[in-house]
Amino acid sequence: TFASLAIPASATLATVAATTIAGPVSGQPSSAITPAGDLTIGDTSSFAGFNFDGSLTVGANTVTLQSMGFANLGVLTTVAGGTLSAANGVS
């Protein structure tokens, strides 16, 4: 758990295994998230739990977005055989 994770412009958050990132997550439009395993990311106790403006590549993984309200997706989200879920929906 952490206070917040802000992914700066042109940066990529790349995981190497199944990962949980518990805390509010935000990102610039040119940032990216590319998991190499299942990923749970965001904060269920915050309306800004997942507020990401960049590219999210789910691939064949299971990605769970956590937020008290809608999980905000950015400029591009791709799923290729995997699963993207958000208990409170996405916008």
CSV table of N, CA and C in Angstrom, one decimal:
chain,number,residue,atom,x,y,z
A,1,THR,N,0.8,-1.2,0.0
A,1,THR,CA,0.0,0.0,0.0
A,1,THR,C,0.9,1.2,0.0
A,2,PHE,N,0.5,2.3,-0.7
A,2,PHE,CA,1.3,3.5,-0.8
A,2,PHE,C,0.4,4.7,-0.9
A,3,ALA,N,0.9,5.9,-0.7
A,3,ALA,CA,0.1,7.1,-0.8
A,3,ALA,C,-0.5,7.3,-2.2
A,4,SER,N,0.3,7.2,-3.2
A,4,SER,CA,-0.2,7.3,-4.6
A,4,SER,C,1.0,6.9,-5.5
A,5,LEU,N,0.6,6.5,-6.8
A,5,LEU,CA,1.6,6.2,-7.8
A,5,LEU,C,1.2,7.1,-9.0
A,6,ALA,N,2.1,8.0,-9.4
A,6,ALA,CA,1.8,8.8,-10.6
A,6,ALA,C,2.9,8.4,-11.6
A,7,ILE,N,2.4,7.9,-12.8
A,7,ILE,CA,3.3,7.5,-13.8
A,7,ILE,C,3.5,8.7,-14.8
A,8,PRO,N,4.8,9.1,-14.8
A,8,PRO,CA,5.0,10.4,-15.6
A,8,PRO,C,4.9,10.1,-17.1
A,9,ALA,N,4.9,11.2,-17.9
A,9,ALA,CA,4.9,11.2,-19.3
A,9,ALA,C,6.0,10.4,-19.9
A,10,SER,N,5.7,9.6,-20.9
A,10,SER,CA,6.6,8.7,-21.6
A,10,SER,C,7.2,7.6,-20.8
A,11,ALA,N,6.7,7.3,-19.6
A,11,ALA,CA,7.2,6.3,-18.7
A,11,ALA,C,6.2,5.0,-18.8
A,12,THR,N,6.8,3.9,-18.5
A,12,THR,CA,6.0,2.6,-18.6
A,12,THR,C,6.1,1.9,-17.3
A,13,LEU,N,5.0,1.5,-16.7
A,13,LEU,CA,5.0,0.6,-15.6
A,13,LEU,C,4.9,-0.8,-16.2
A,14,ALA,N,5.9,-1.6,-16.0
A,14,ALA,CA,5.9,-3.0,-16.6
A,14,ALA,C,6.2,-3.9,-15.4
A,15,THR,N,5.2,-4.9,-15.2
A,15,THR,CA,5.4,-5.8,-14.2
A,15,THR,C,6.0,-7.1,-14.8
A,16,VAL,N,6.6,-7.9,-13.9
A,16,VAL,CA,7.2,-9.2,-14.4
A,16,VAL,C,6.6,-10.4,-13.9
A,17,ALA,N,5.6,-10.3,-13.1
A,17,ALA,CA,4.8,-11.4,-12.5
A,17,ALA,C,3.5,-10.9,-12.0
A,18,ALA,N,2.7,-11.8,-11.5
A,18,ALA,CA,1.4,-11.3,-10.9
A,18,ALA,C,1.7,-10.3,-9.8
A,19,THR,N,1.0,-9.2,-9.8
A,19,THR,CA,1.3,-8.0,-9.0
A,19,THR,C,0.1,-7.4,-8.5
A,20,THR,N,0.1,-6.9,-7.2
A,20,THR,CA,-0.9,-6.0,-6.7
A,20,THR,C,-0.3,-4.7,-6.3
A,21,ILE,N,-0.9,-3.6,-6.8
A,21,ILE,CA,-0.5,-2.3,-6.5
A,21,ILE,C,-1.7,-1.6,-5.8
A,22,ALA,N,-1.6,-1.4,-4.5
A,22,ALA,CA,-2.7,-0.9,-3.7
A,22,ALA,C,-2.4,0.5,-3.3
A,23,GLY,N,-3.1,1.4,-4.0
A,23,GLY,CA,-3.0,2.9,-3.7
A,23,GLY,C,-3.5,3.6,-5.0
A,24,PRO,N,-3.9,4.8,-4.9
A,24,PRO,CA,-4.4,5.6,-6.1
A,24,PRO,C,-3.3,5.6,-7.2
A,25,VAL,N,-3.8,5.4,-8.4
A,25,VAL,CA,-2.9,5.4,-9.6
A,25,VAL,C,-3.3,6.4,-10.6
A,26,SER,N,-2.4,7.2,-11.1
A,26,SER,CA,-2.7,8.1,-12.2
A,26,SER,C,-1.5,8.0,-13.2
A,27,GLY,N,-1.8,8.5,-14.4
A,27,GLY,CA,-0.8,8.5,-15.4
A,27,GLY,C,-1.0,9.6,-16.5
A,28,GLN,N,0.0,10.1,-17.1
A,28,GLN,CA,-0.1,11.0,-18.2
A,28,GLN,C,-0.5,10.4,-19.5
A,29,PRO,N,-1.0,11.1,-20.4
A,29,PRO,CA,-1.4,10.5,-21.7
A,29,PRO,C,-0.4,9.7,-22.4
A,30,SER,N,0.9,10.0,-22.3
A,30,SER,CA,1.9,9.3,-23.0
A,30,SER,C,2.5,8.2,-22.2
A,31,SER,N,2.0,7.9,-21.0
A,31,SER,CA,2.5,6.8,-20.1
A,31,SER,C,1.8,5.5,-20.5
A,32,ALA,N,2.3,4.4,-19.9
A,32,ALA,CA,1.8,3.1,-20.3
A,32,ALA,C,1.9,2.1,-19.1
A,33,ILE,N,1.0,1.2,-19.1
A,33,ILE,CA,1.0,0.0,-18.2
A,33,ILE,C,1.0,-1.2,-19.0
A,34,THR,N,2.0,-2.1,-18.8
A,34,THR,CA,2.1,-3.3,-19.5
A,34,THR,C,2.4,-4.5,-18.6
A,35,PRO,N,1.4,-5.1,-18.0
A,35,PRO,CA,1.7,-6.2,-17.1
A,35,PRO,C,2.1,-7.5,-17.8
A,36,ALA,N,3.0,-8.3,-17.2
A,36,ALA,CA,3.5,-9.5,-17.7
A,36,ALA,C,2.9,-10.7,-16.8
A,37,GLY,N,1.8,-10.4,-16.2
A,37,GLY,CA,1.1,-11.3,-15.3
A,37,GLY,C,-0.2,-10.7,-14.9
A,38,ASP,N,-1.0,-11.4,-14.1
A,38,ASP,CA,-2.2,-10.8,-13.6
A,38,ASP,C,-1.9,-9.5,-12.7
A,39,LEU,N,-2.7,-8.5,-12.8
A,39,LEU,CA,-2.5,-7.3,-12.1
A,39,LEU,C,-3.7,-6.8,-11.5
A,40,THR,N,-3.6,-6.4,-10.2
A,40,THR,CA,-4.7,-5.7,-9.5
A,40,THR,C,-4.1,-4.4,-9.1
A,41,ILE,N,-4.8,-3.3,-9.5
A,41,ILE,CA,-4.2,-2.0,-9.4
A,41,ILE,C,-5.2,-0.9,-9.0
A,42,GLY,N,-4.9,0.0,-8.1
A,42,GLY,CA,-5.8,1.0,-7.7
A,42,GLY,C,-6.2,1.0,-6.2
A,43,ASP,N,-7.1,1.8,-5.9
A,43,ASP,CA,-7.5,2.0,-4.5
A,43,ASP,C,-9.0,2.0,-4.4
A,44,THR,N,-9.6,1.0,-3.7
A,44,THR,CA,-11.1,0.9,-3.6
A,44,THR,C,-11.7,2.0,-2.6
A,45,SER,N,-10.8,2.6,-1.8
A,45,SER,CA,-11.3,3.6,-0.9
A,45,SER,C,-11.2,5.1,-1.4
A,46,SER,N,-10.9,5.2,-2.7
A,46,SER,CA,-10.8,6.5,-3.3
A,46,SER,C,-11.5,6.6,-4.6
A,47,PHE,N,-12.2,7.8,-4.8
A,47,PHE,CA,-12.9,8.0,-6.1
A,47,PHE,C,-11.8,8.2,-7.2
A,48,ALA,N,-10.6,8.5,-6.9
A,48,ALA,CA,-9.5,8.6,-7.8
A,48,ALA,C,-8.6,7.4,-7.7
A,49,GLY,N,-9.2,6.3,-7.4
A,49,GLY,CA,-8.4,5.0,-7.2
A,49,GLY,C,-7.7,4.6,-8.4
A,50,PHE,N,-8.3,4.7,-9.6
A,50,PHE,CA,-7.6,4.4,-10.8
A,50,PHE,C,-8.0,5.5,-11.8
A,51,ASN,N,-7.1,6.5,-12.1
A,51,ASN,CA,-7.4,7.6,-13.0
A,51,ASN,C,-6.2,7.7,-13.9
A,52,PHE,N,-6.2,6.9,-15.0
A,52,PHE,CA,-5.1,6.7,-15.8
A,52,PHE,C,-5.4,7.2,-17.2
A,53,ASP,N,-4.6,8.2,-17.7
A,53,ASP,CA,-4.8,8.8,-19.0
A,53,ASP,C,-4.0,8.2,-20.1
A,54,GLY,N,-3.1,7.2,-19.8
A,54,GLY,CA,-2.2,6.6,-20.8
A,54,GLY,C,-2.8,5.3,-21.5
A,55,SER,N,-1.9,4.5,-21.9
A,55,SER,CA,-2.2,3.2,-22.6
A,55,SER,C,-2.1,2.1,-21.7
A,56,LEU,N,-3.1,1.2,-21.6
A,56,LEU,CA,-3.1,0.0,-20.8
A,56,LEU,C,-3.2,-1.2,-21.8
A,57,THR,N,-2.2,-2.0,-21.7
A,57,THR,CA,-2.2,-3.2,-22.5
A,57,THR,C,-2.4,-4.4,-21.6
A,58,VAL,N,-3.6,-5.0,-21.7
A,58,VAL,CA,-3.9,-6.1,-20.8
A,58,VAL,C,-3.3,-7.4,-21.3
A,59,GLY,N,-3.3,-7.6,-22.6
A,59,GLY,CA,-2.8,-8.8,-23.2
A,59,GLY,C,-3.6,-10.0,-22.9
A,60,ALA,N,-3.0,-11.1,-22.5
A,60,ALA,CA,-3.7,-12.3,-22.1
A,60,ALA,C,-3.9,-12.4,-20.6
A,61,ASN,N,-3.6,-11.4,-19.9
A,61,ASN,CA,-3.6,-11.3,-18.4
A,61,ASN,C,-5.0,-11.0,-17.9
A,62,THR,N,-5.2,-11.1,-16.6
A,62,THR,CA,-6.4,-10.6,-15.9
A,62,THR,C,-6.0,-9.3,-15.2
A,63,VAL,N,-6.6,-8.2,-15.5
A,63,VAL,CA,-6.3,-6.9,-14.9
A,63,VAL,C,-7.5,-6.4,-14.2
A,64,THR,N,-7.4,-6.2,-12.9
A,64,THR,CA,-8.5,-5.7,-12.1
A,64,THR,C,-8.2,-4.3,-11.7
A,65,LEU,N,-9.1,-3.3,-12.0
A,65,LEU,CA,-8.9,-1.9,-11.7
A,65,LEU,C,-9.8,-1.6,-10.5
A,66,GLN,N,-9.2,-1.0,-9.5
A,66,GLN,CA,-9.9,-0.7,-8.2
A,66,GLN,C,-10.1,0.8,-8.0
A,67,SER,N,-11.3,1.2,-7.8
A,67,SER,CA,-11.7,2.5,-7.5
A,67,SER,C,-13.0,2.6,-6.8
A,68,MET,N,-13.3,3.6,-5.9
A,68,MET,CA,-14.5,3.7,-5.3
A,68,MET,C,-15.6,4.0,-6.3
A,69,GLY,N,-15.3,4.7,-7.4
A,69,GLY,CA,-16.2,5.1,-8.4
A,69,GLY,C,-15.7,4.4,-9.7
A,70,PHE,N,-16.1,5.0,-10.9
A,70,PHE,CA,-15.6,4.5,-12.1
A,70,PHE,C,-14.0,4.5,-12.2
A,71,ALA,N,-13.5,3.5,-12.8
A,71,ALA,CA,-12.0,3.5,-13.1
A,71,ALA,C,-11.9,4.2,-14.4
A,72,ASN,N,-11.1,5.3,-14.4
A,72,ASN,CA,-10.9,6.1,-15.6
A,72,ASN,C,-9.8,5.6,-16.5
A,73,LEU,N,-10.2,5.2,-17.7
A,73,LEU,CA,-9.2,4.7,-18.7
A,73,LEU,C,-8.8,5.8,-19.6
A,74,GLY,N,-7.6,5.6,-20.2
A,74,GLY,CA,-7.0,6.7,-21.0
A,74,GLY,C,-7.1,6.5,-22.5
A,75,VAL,N,-6.1,6.9,-23.2
A,75,VAL,CA,-6.1,7.1,-24.6
A,75,VAL,C,-6.3,5.8,-25.4
A,76,LEU,N,-5.8,4.6,-24.8
A,76,LEU,CA,-5.9,3.4,-25.5
A,76,LEU,C,-5.8,2.2,-24.5
A,77,THR,N,-6.8,1.3,-24.6
A,77,THR,CA,-6.8,0.1,-23.8
A,77,THR,C,-7.0,-1.1,-24.7
A,78,THR,N,-6.0,-2.1,-24.7
A,78,THR,CA,-6.1,-3.2,-25.5
A,78,THR,C,-6.2,-4.5,-24.7
A,79,VAL,N,-7.0,-5.4,-25.1
A,79,VAL,CA,-7.2,-6.7,-24.4
A,79,VAL,C,-7.0,-7.8,-25.5
A,80,ALA,N,-6.1,-8.7,-25.4
A,80,ALA,CA,-5.9,-9.8,-26.4
A,80,ALA,C,-6.0,-11.1,-25.7
A,81,GLY,N,-7.2,-11.5,-25.4
A,81,GLY,CA,-7.4,-12.8,-24.8
A,81,GLY,C,-7.5,-12.8,-23.3
A,82,GLY,N,-7.3,-11.7,-22.7
A,82,GLY,CA,-7.3,-11.5,-21.3
A,82,GLY,C,-8.6,-11.0,-20.8
A,83,THR,N,-8.6,-10.5,-19.5
A,83,THR,CA,-9.8,-10.0,-18.9
A,83,THR,C,-9.5,-8.7,-18.2
A,84,LEU,N,-10.4,-7.7,-18.4
A,84,LEU,CA,-10.3,-6.4,-17.8
A,84,LEU,C,-11.6,-6.3,-16.9
A,85,SER,N,-11.4,-6.0,-15.6
A,85,SER,CA,-12.6,-5.9,-14.8
A,85,SER,C,-12.4,-4.7,-13.9
A,86,ALA,N,-13.6,-4.1,-13.5
A,86,ALA,CA,-13.6,-3.0,-12.6
A,86,ALA,C,-15.0,-3.1,-11.9
A,87,ALA,N,-15.0,-3.3,-10.6
A,87,ALA,CA,-16.3,-3.6,-9.9
A,87,ALA,C,-17.3,-2.4,-10.0
A,88,ASN,N,-16.8,-1.2,-10.2
A,88,ASN,CA,-17.7,0.0,-10.2
A,88,ASN,C,-17.8,0.6,-11.7
A,89,GLY,N,-17.3,-0.2,-12.6
A,89,GLY,CA,-17.4,0.3,-14.0
A,89,GLY,C,-16.2,1.1,-14.4
A,90,VAL,N,-16.2,1.4,-15.7
A,90,VAL,CA,-15.1,2.2,-16.3
A,90,VAL,C,-15.7,3.4,-17.1
A,91,SER,N,-14.9,4.4,-17.2
A,91,SER,CA,-15.3,5.6,-18.1
A,91,SER,C,-14.1,6.0,-18.9
